[in-house]
Each structure stands twice: as structure tokens, then as C-alpha cells.
Coordinates of C-alpha atoms in Angstrom, one line a residue:
X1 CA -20.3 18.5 -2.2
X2 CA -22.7 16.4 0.5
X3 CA -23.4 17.6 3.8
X4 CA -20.9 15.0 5.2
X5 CA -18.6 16.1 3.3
X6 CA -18.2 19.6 4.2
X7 CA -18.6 18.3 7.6
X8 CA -15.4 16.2 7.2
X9 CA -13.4 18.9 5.4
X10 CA -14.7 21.5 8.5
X11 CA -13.4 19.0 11.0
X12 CA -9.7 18.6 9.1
X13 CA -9.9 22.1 8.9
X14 CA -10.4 23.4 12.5
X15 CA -8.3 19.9 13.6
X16 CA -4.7 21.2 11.8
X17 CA -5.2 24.8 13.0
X18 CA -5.6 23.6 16.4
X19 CA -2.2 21.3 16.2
X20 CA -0.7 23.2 13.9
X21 CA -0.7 26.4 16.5
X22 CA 1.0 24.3 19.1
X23 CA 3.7 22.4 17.3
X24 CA 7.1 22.6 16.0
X25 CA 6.0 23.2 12.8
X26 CA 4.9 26.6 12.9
X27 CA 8.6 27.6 13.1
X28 CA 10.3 29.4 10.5
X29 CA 12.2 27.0 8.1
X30 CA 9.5 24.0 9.1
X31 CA 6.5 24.4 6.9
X32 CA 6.5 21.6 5.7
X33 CA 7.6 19.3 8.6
X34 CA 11.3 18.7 7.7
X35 CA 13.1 22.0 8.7
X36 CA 15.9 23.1 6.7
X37 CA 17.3 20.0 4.7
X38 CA 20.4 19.0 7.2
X39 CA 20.6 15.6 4.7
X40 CA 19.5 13.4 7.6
X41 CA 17.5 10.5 8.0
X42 CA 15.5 9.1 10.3
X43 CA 13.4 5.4 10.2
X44 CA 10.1 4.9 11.8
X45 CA 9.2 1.5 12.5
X46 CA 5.7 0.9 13.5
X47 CA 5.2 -2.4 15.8
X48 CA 2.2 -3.8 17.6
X49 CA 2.4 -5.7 21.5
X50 CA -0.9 -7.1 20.1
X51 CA -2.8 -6.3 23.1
X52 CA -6.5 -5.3 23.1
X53 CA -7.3 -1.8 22.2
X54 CA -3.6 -0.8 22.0
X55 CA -2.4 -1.0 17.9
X56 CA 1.3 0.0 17.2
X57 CA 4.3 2.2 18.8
X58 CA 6.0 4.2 16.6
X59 CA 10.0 3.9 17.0
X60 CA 12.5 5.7 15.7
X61 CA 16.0 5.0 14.9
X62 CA 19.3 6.1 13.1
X63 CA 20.6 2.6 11.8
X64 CA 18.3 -0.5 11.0
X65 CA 21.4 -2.7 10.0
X66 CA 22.5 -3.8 13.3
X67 CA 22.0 -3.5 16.8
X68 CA 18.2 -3.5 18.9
X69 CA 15.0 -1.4 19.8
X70 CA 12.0 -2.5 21.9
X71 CA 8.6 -0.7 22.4
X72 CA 9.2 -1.4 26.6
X73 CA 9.1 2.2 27.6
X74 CA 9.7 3.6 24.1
X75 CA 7.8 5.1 21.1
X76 CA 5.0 6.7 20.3
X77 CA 1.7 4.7 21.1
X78 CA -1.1 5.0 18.7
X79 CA -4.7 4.5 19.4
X80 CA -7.1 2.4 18.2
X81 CA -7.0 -1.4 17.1
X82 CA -6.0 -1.3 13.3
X83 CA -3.8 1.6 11.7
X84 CA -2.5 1.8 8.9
X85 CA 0.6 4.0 7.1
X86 CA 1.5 5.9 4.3
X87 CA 4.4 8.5 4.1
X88 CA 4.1 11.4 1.5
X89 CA 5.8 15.1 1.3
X90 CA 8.2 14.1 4.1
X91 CA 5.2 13.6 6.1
X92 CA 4.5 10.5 7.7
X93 CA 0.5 9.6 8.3
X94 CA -1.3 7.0 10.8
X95 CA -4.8 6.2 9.6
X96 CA -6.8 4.8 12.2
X97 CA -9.4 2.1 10.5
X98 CA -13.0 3.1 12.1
X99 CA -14.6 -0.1 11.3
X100 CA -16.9 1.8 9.0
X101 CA -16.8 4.7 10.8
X102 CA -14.8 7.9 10.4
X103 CA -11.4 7.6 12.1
X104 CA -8.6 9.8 12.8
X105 CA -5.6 10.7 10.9
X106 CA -2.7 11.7 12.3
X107 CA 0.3 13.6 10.7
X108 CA 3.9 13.2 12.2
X109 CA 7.1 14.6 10.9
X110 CA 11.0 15.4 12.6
X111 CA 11.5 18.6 14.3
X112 CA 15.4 20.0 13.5
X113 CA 16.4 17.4 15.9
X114 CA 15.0 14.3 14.5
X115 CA 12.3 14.2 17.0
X116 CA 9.3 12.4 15.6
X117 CA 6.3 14.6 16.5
X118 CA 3.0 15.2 15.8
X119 CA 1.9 17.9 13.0
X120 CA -1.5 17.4 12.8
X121 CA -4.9 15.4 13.2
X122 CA -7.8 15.4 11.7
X123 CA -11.3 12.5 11.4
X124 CA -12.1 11.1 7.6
X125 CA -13.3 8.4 6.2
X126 CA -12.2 5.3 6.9
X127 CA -11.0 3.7 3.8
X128 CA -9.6 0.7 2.0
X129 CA -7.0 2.7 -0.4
X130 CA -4.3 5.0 0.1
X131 CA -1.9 6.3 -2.3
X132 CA 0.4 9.4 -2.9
X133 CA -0.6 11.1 -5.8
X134 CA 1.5 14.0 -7.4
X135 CA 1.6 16.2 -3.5
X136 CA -1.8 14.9 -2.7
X137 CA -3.2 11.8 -0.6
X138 CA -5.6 9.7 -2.4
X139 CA -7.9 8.1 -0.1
X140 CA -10.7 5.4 -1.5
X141 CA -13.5 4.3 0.7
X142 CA -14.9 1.7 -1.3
X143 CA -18.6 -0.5 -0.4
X144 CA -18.8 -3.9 -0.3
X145 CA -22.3 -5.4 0.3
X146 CA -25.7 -3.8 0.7
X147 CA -27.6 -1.4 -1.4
X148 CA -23.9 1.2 -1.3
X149 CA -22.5 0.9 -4.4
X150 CA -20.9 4.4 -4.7
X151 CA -17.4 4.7 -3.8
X152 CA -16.0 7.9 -2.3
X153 CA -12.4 9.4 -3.4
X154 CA -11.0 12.1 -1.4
X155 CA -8.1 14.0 -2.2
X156 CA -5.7 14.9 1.1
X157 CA -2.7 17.6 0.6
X158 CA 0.4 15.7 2.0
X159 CA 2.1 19.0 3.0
X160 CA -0.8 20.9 4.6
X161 CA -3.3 17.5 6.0
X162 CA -6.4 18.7 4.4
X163 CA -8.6 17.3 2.7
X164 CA -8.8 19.6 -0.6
X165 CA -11.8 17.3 -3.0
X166 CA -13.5 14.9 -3.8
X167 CA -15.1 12.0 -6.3
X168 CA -17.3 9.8 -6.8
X169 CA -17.8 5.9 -8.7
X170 CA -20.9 3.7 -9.0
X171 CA -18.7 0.5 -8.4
X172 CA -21.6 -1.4 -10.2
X173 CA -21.7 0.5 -13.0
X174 CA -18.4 0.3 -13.5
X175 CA -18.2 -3.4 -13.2
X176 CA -21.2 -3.7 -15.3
X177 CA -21.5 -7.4 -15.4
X178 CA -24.0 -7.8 -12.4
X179 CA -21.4 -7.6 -9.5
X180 CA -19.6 -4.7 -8.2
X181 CA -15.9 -2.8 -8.4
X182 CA -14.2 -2.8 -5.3
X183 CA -10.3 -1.5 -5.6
X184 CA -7.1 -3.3 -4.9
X185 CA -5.0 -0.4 -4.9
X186 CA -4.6 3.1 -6.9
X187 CA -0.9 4.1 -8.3
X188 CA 0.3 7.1 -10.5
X189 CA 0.9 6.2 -13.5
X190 CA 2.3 9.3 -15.6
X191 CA -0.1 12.3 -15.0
X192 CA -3.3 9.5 -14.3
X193 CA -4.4 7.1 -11.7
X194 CA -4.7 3.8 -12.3
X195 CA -6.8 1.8 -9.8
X196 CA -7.2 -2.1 -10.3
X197 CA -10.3 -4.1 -9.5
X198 CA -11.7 -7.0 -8.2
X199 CA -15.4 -8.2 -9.5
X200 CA -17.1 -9.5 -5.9
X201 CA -20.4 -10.4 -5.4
X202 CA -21.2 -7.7 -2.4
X203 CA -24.2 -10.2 -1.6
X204 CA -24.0 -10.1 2.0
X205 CA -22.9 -14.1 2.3
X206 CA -20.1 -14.5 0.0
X207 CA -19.1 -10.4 -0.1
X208 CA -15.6 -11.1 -1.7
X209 CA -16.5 -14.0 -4.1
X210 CA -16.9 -13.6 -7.8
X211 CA -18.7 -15.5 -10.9
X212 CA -15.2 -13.7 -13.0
X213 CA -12.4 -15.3 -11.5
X214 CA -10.8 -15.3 -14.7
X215 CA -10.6 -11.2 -15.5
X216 CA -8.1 -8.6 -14.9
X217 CA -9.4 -4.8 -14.6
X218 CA -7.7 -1.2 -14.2
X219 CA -9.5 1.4 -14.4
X220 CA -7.9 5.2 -15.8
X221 CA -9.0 8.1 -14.1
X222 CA -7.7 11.7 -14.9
X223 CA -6.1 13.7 -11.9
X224 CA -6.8 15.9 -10.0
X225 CA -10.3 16.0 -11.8
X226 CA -10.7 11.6 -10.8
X227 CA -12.7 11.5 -14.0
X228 CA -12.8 7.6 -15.6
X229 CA -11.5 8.1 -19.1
X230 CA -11.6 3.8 -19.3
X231 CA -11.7 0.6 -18.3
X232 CA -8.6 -1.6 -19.5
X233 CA -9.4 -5.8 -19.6
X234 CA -7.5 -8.9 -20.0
X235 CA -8.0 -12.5 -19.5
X236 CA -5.0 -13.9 -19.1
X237 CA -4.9 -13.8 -15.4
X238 CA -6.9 -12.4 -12.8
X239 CA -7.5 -9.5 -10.9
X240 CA -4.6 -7.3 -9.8
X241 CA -3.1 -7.3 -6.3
X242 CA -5.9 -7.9 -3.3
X243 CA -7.6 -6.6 -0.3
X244 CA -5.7 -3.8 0.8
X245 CA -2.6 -4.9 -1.1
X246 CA -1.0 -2.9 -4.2
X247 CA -0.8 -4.6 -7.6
X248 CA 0.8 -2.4 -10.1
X249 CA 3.6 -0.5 -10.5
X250 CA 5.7 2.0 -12.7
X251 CA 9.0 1.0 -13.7
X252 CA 11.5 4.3 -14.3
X253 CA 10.6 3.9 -17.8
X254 CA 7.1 4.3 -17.2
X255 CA 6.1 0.9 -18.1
X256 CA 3.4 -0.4 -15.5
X257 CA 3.4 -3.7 -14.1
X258 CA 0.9 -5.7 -12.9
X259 CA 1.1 -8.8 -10.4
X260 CA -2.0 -11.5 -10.1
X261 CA -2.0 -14.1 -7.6
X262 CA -4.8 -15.6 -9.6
X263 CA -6.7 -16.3 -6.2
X264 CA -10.2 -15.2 -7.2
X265 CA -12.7 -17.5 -4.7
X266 CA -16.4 -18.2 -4.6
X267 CA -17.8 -19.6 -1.6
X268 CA -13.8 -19.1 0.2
X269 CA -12.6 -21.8 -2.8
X270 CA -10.1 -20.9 -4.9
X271 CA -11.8 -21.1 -8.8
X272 CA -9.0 -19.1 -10.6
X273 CA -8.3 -20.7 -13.8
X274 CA -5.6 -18.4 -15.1
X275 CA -1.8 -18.8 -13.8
X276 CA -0.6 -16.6 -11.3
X277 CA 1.4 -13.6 -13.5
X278 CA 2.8 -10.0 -14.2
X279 CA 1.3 -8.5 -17.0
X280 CA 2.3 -4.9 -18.7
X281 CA 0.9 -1.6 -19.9
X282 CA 3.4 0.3 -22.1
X283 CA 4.4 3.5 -21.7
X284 CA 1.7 6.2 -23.0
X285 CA -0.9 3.6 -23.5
X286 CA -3.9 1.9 -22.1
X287 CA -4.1 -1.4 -23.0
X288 CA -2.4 -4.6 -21.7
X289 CA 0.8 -5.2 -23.8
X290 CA -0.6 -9.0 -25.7
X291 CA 3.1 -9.6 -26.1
X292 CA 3.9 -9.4 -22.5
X293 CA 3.1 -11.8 -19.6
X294 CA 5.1 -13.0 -17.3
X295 CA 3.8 -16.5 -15.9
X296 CA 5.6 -16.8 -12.0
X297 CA 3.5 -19.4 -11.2
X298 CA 5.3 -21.7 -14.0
X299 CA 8.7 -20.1 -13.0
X300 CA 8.3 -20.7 -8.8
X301 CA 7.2 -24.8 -9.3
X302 CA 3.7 -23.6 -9.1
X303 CA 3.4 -21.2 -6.2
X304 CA 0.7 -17.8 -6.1
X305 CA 1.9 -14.4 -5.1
X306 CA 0.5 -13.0 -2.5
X307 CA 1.9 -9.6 -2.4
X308 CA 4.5 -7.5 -4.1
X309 CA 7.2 -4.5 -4.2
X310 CA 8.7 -2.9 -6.6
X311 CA 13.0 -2.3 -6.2
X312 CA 14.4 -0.5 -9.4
X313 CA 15.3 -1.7 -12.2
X314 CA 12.8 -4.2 -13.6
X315 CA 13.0 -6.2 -9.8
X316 CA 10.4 -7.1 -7.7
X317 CA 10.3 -8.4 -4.3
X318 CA 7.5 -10.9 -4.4
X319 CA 5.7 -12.5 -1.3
X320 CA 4.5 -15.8 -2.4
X321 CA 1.6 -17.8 -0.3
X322 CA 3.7 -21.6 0.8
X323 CA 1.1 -23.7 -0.2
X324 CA 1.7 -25.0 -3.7
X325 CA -1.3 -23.7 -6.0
X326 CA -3.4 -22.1 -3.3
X327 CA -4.0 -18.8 -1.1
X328 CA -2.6 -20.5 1.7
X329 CA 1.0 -21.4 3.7
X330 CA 3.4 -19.8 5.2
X331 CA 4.9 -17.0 2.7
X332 CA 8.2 -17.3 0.8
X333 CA 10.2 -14.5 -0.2
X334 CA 11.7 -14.4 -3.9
X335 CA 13.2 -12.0 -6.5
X336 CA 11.5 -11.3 -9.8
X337 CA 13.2 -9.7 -12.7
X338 CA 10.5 -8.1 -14.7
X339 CA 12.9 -7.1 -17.5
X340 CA 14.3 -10.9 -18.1
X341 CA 11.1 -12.7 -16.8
X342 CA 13.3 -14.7 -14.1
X343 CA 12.1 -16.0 -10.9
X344 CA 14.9 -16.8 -8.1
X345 CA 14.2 -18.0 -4.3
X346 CA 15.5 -15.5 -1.5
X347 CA 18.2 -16.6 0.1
X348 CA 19.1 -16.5 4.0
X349 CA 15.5 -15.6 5.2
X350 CA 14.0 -17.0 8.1
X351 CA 12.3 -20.3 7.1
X352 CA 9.3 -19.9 8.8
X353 CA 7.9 -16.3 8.6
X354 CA 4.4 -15.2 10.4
X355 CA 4.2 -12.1 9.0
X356 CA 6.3 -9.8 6.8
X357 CA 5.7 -5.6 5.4
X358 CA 6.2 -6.7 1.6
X359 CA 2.2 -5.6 1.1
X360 CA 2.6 -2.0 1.2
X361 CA 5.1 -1.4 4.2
X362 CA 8.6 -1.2 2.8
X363 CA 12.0 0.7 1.6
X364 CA 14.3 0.8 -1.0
X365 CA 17.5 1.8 -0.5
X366 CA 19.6 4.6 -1.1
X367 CA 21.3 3.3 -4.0
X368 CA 18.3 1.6 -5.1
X369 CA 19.4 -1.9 -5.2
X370 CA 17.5 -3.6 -2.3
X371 CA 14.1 -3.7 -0.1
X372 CA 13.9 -3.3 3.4
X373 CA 11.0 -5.2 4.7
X374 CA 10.2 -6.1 8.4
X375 CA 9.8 -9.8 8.6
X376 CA 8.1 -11.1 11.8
X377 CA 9.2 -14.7 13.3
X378 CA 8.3 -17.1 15.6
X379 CA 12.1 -16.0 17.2
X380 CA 11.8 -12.9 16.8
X381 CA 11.5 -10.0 14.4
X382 CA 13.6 -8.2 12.9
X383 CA 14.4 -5.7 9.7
X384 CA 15.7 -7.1 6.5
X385 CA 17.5 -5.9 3.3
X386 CA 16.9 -8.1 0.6
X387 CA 19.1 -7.6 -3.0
X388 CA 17.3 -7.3 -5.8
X389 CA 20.5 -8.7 -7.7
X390 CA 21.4 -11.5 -5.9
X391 CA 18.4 -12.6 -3.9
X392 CA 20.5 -12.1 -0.9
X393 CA 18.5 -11.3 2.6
X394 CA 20.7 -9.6 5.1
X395 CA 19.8 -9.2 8.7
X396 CA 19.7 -5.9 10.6
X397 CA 17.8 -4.5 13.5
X398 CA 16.0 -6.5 15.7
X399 CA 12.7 -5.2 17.0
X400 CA 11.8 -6.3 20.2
X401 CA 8.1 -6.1 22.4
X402 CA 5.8 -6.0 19.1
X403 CA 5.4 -7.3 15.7
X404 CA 6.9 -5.2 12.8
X405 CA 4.2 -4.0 10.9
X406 CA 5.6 -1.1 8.8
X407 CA 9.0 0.7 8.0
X408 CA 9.5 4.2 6.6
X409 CA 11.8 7.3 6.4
X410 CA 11.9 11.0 7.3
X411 CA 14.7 13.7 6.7
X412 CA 15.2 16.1 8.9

């Protein structure tokens, strides 16, 4: 382990026992943040005034299908410009972006009253992928110009907010074709991660540009040892998901999906060849399925995805850039159906959206039939449930003072 490093896992580690001593969550029957199980729920959403130096308020509330909340005189402010979320364990976790630097993580969770407090905090890396993993955190700080080329993988327990490991990748060796690796996204997949990639130059003028716009990578690792068993390739499409945006998913059959936008640039100019598409890894293998792919950009008239979210049942939520062809417009919403390779338009959405949480921000519902995204207007924002079934967008609670940027839920 580097010097860093054990610097980083001393600071987590005198951090939590100093908030941890303090905090509701020493209590008996509150180890792990949640109390004893009373079957209740609480939402957080997160929304930013967009003011400098001030990044989001975190809000609570019982019901997101009706009603009102504002950040005026309410919520939990967070510091820092950029934060970004992820819940895990029934924890839920603010990671301040450091441009570059080392930023702070904060742990929150509900006290027996479903009061959102804070658990712990702790400095790490800032990094550029974030994923639950079995109980764990998996946190990717990955290089994207200069003479770095090693990324840095650190494992985070969920339930206690240390960090417990860590790996390492020569993201030019594993590209190997003159360019470097730099993730999209890691999921679980079975008992291994699999972390998409795009090829970018990392040449200091065009970082995120590419001379293989035309390639789709995953790469396997084994957990919790993050050793790279493989490399799996296609060429069908491009790469999987985006900057800070997931791109593959496991379906409850433990197929995994993955969604191209097929946006790979050089010199900020789209030079994609391939269609915008899903493609498939079976179940207990790791290859692309050569009999699956799913080609959304023929199915939507000839739009991109931009982002994605996986329902249940074989349906997506799919953020798609408004521009016919290109990485650009205002987004549309649709419904995909992985299983039946149909494409439908959302229904009774805002026409013109600004900004929505379908990247890596969302719900599902209880019974597993919708997402709950916050979409962001230029009348207002508000919280959605969209039907995976019927393509049907229903309005609920209206968030007022700040943009929604992210929606998730605690028991308590």
C-alpha cells in the first residue's frame, strides 16, 4: 500500500471515530444507521440554488407524489461546488468532487425518528466512479491526460465508511492500442465487476477524443481481489455509457445490458460510425451475445441515448439527446423494452426539460414497475414517476428554490 494511501485510510479512520462517538448511531439497535426496522421510508432529494460555493440541500420528505418542499430555510446544506451521491447499506453518501484533490465524504442515515443525520465523514480521493459492490463502495479515480496512467480503485465499507483496500490499472496497458482506458461506470455483475471503457486520447488538447470511435469495451475484474480476468470487445457500437454516466446493467435474470449512445468525438465532432444501441452479455459468460443488439437509434427516428436506468423487467428508462443524430438538444424521455426490443416516447413529460436524474440519480418503485426521476424545467421542477409499461409520466412533488439533482430512499 503507498504512503498516500495509508494516509487516506488513517484519516477515514480517526474521521468516523470522531463522528461516530457523537452521533445517533452509537445507540443500541442503530449500528448500522437504520435503527430497528419500523418499515418506514423516508426520500432525500438533493437540490442545488446554484449559487457560488454553495452545491445542494438535502431535503427530506414522506410523500413525493403530491404536494411541495423548498430549500428556503430547510435541508441540510452541503459544502463545496460539485457533490455527488450514492446510497448503499441504508446509508446514504455525499462525495464532494476535489477538483483533483482529495475531498470529503460524508455519511448520512435516519435516526429512529426519520431524522436525516450525519454518521460519518471522512477525505478520499476524488473520483469519477462510484458503485455499490456486494456491502462495499467501489470508488475509481481514473487519469486522463499527462504522464498518469494508473488508475486507483478503492474499496469503501457501506456500513462502517472505511475505506478497507485497494487496486490498481495501467489504463494504457489495458487499452493497448496507443490511447488510454478511462471508465464509464463499474456494476456487479454476478460475483464480478464489470467496468466499461472509453479509448481517449489523454493528450492534453483533445483529452476525451478517440482514433476508435467505433469499439465497445468491458473490462472483468474479480472482487473483492479487483484482479482483470479480461477484456470483452465488440464493434457493433461504441463505447458503453459516458463521462460519469452508467452504461450497463443486470436484468433479474442476470443477463447484462449495455447502452451506447454511439457519440465517440475527435476534435468535439461526433465520428461514431456505429448506431446508437443495447447490446447483451448472457448470463455466466463473457462475451457479447452476436445474436443480440438492439439498434434504438433505428427504433427512435434516429435519436442517440444519452443516459439510461434500468426498471425491472427487461425496461429501461432511456434519456435521449433532442438533436436528431448528434450529442446535442434538449433530452427526451422514452421507454425501452429490452426483452421485445421496442422503443416507445414518454408520454405527459414536460416538453422542454433542462435537466433531469436519469444518469445515475433515480428510484424504482415499490412494486417495481416505474422510475422516479427528478426532471428540472424552465417552470419549475418537480419529481416524476414514469411507467415502464405504459410510457406514462405522472407528476408528483414539486421542488422549489433549487434544481433537482438526485432522489433516494432510507428506512428507518
Amino acid at each position: 500500500m503507498k504512503k498516500s494511501s495509508k494516509l487516506i485510510l488513517f484519516s477515514a479512520l480517526v474521521a468516523f471515530t470522531t463522528f461516530s462517538c457523537s452521533s445517533d448511531s452509537d445507540k443500541p439497535g442503530n449500528e448500522t444507521g437504520g435503527g430497528v426496522d419500523t418499515g418506514k421510508t423516508k426520500y432525500i432529494i438533493t437540490a442545488t440554488t446554484g449559487a457560488a460555493g454553495i452545491a445542494d440541500y438535502l431535503l427530506t420528505a414522506d410523500d413525493i407524489s403530491k404536494g411541495s418542499i423548498t430549500t428556503t430555510g430547510n435541508g441540510i446544506e452541503q459544502d463545496g461546488s460539485y457533490r455527488y451521491y450514492i446510497t448503499a447499506q441504508n446509508n446514504f453518501f455525499s462525495l464532494l468532487y476535489g477538483q483533483g484533490n482529495p475531498g470529503a465524504v460524508t455519511t448520512y442515515n435516519l435516526n429512529a425518528e426519520g431524522k436525516l443525520i450525519k454518521k460519518s465523514n471522512f477525505q478520499a480521493e476524488t473520483v469519477h466512479v462510484f458503485a455499490a459492490v456486494n456491502k462495499d463502495i467501489l470508488t475509481i479515480k481514473v487519469p486522463r491526460s499527462g504522464a498518469a496512467s494508473i488508475a486507483q480503485m478503492y474499496k469503501i465499507d457501506a456500513e462502517k465508511s472505511l475505506i478497507t483496500g485497494e487496486a490498481q490499472q495501467d489504463t494504457k496497458k489495458l487499452a493497448g492500442n496507443g490511447e488510454r482506458a478511462f471508465f464509464t461506470w463499474a456494476t456487479q455483475v454476478g460475483e464480478k465487476v464489470y467496468m466499461p471503457y472509453m479509448s481517449i486520447k489523454g493528450d492534453g488538447v483533445d483529452n476525451f477524443g478517440t482514433k476508435n470511435p467505433d469499439s465497445t469495451w468491458v473490462a472483468v475484474y474479480t472482487y473483492p481481489e479487483l484482479k482483470l480476468e479480461k477484456v470483452i470487445k465488440d464493434n457493433r457500437t461504441s463505447y458503453l455509457g459516458g463521462y460519469y454516466t452508467n452504461g450497463l446493467y443486470q436484468d433479474e435474470n442476470g443477463d447484462a445490458y449495455g447502452f451506447s449512445g454511439a457519440v465517440a468525438t475527435s476534435n468535439s465532432v461526433v465520428t461514431s460510425t456505429k448506431p446508437s444501441a443495447v447490446v447483451k452479455i448472457k448470463k455466466g459468460t463473457t462475451e457479447f451475445d452476436k445474436t443480440y443488439f438492439f439498434n434504438v437509434q433505428e427504433k427512435s427516428g434516429g435519436y442517440k441515448i444519452a443516459s439510461s436506468t434500468y426498471i425491472s423487467k427487461g425496461k429501461v428508462l432511456l434519456q435521449m439527446f433532442g438533436t436528431v443524430g448528434t450529442n446535442k438538444g434538449a433530452a427526451k424521455l422514452a421507454i425501452a423494452d429490452l426483452y421485445n426490443q421496442t422503443f416507445t416516447w414518454v408520454t405527459n413529460a414536460p416538453q422542454v426539460i433542462t435537466f433531469t436524474t436519469v444518469e445515475r440519480y433515480n428510484l424504482v418503485s415499490e412494486d417495481g414497475s416505474s422510475a422516479i426521476v427528478g426532471i428540472n424545467t424552465p417552470e419549475g421542477n418537480w419529481i416524476y414517476t414514469i411507467n415502464g409499461t405504459t410510457a406514462v409520466a405522472t407528476k408528483g412533488i414539486k421542488v422549489e428554490g433549487g434544481q433537482i439533482t438526485a432522489i433516494a430512499k432510507l428506512k428507518y
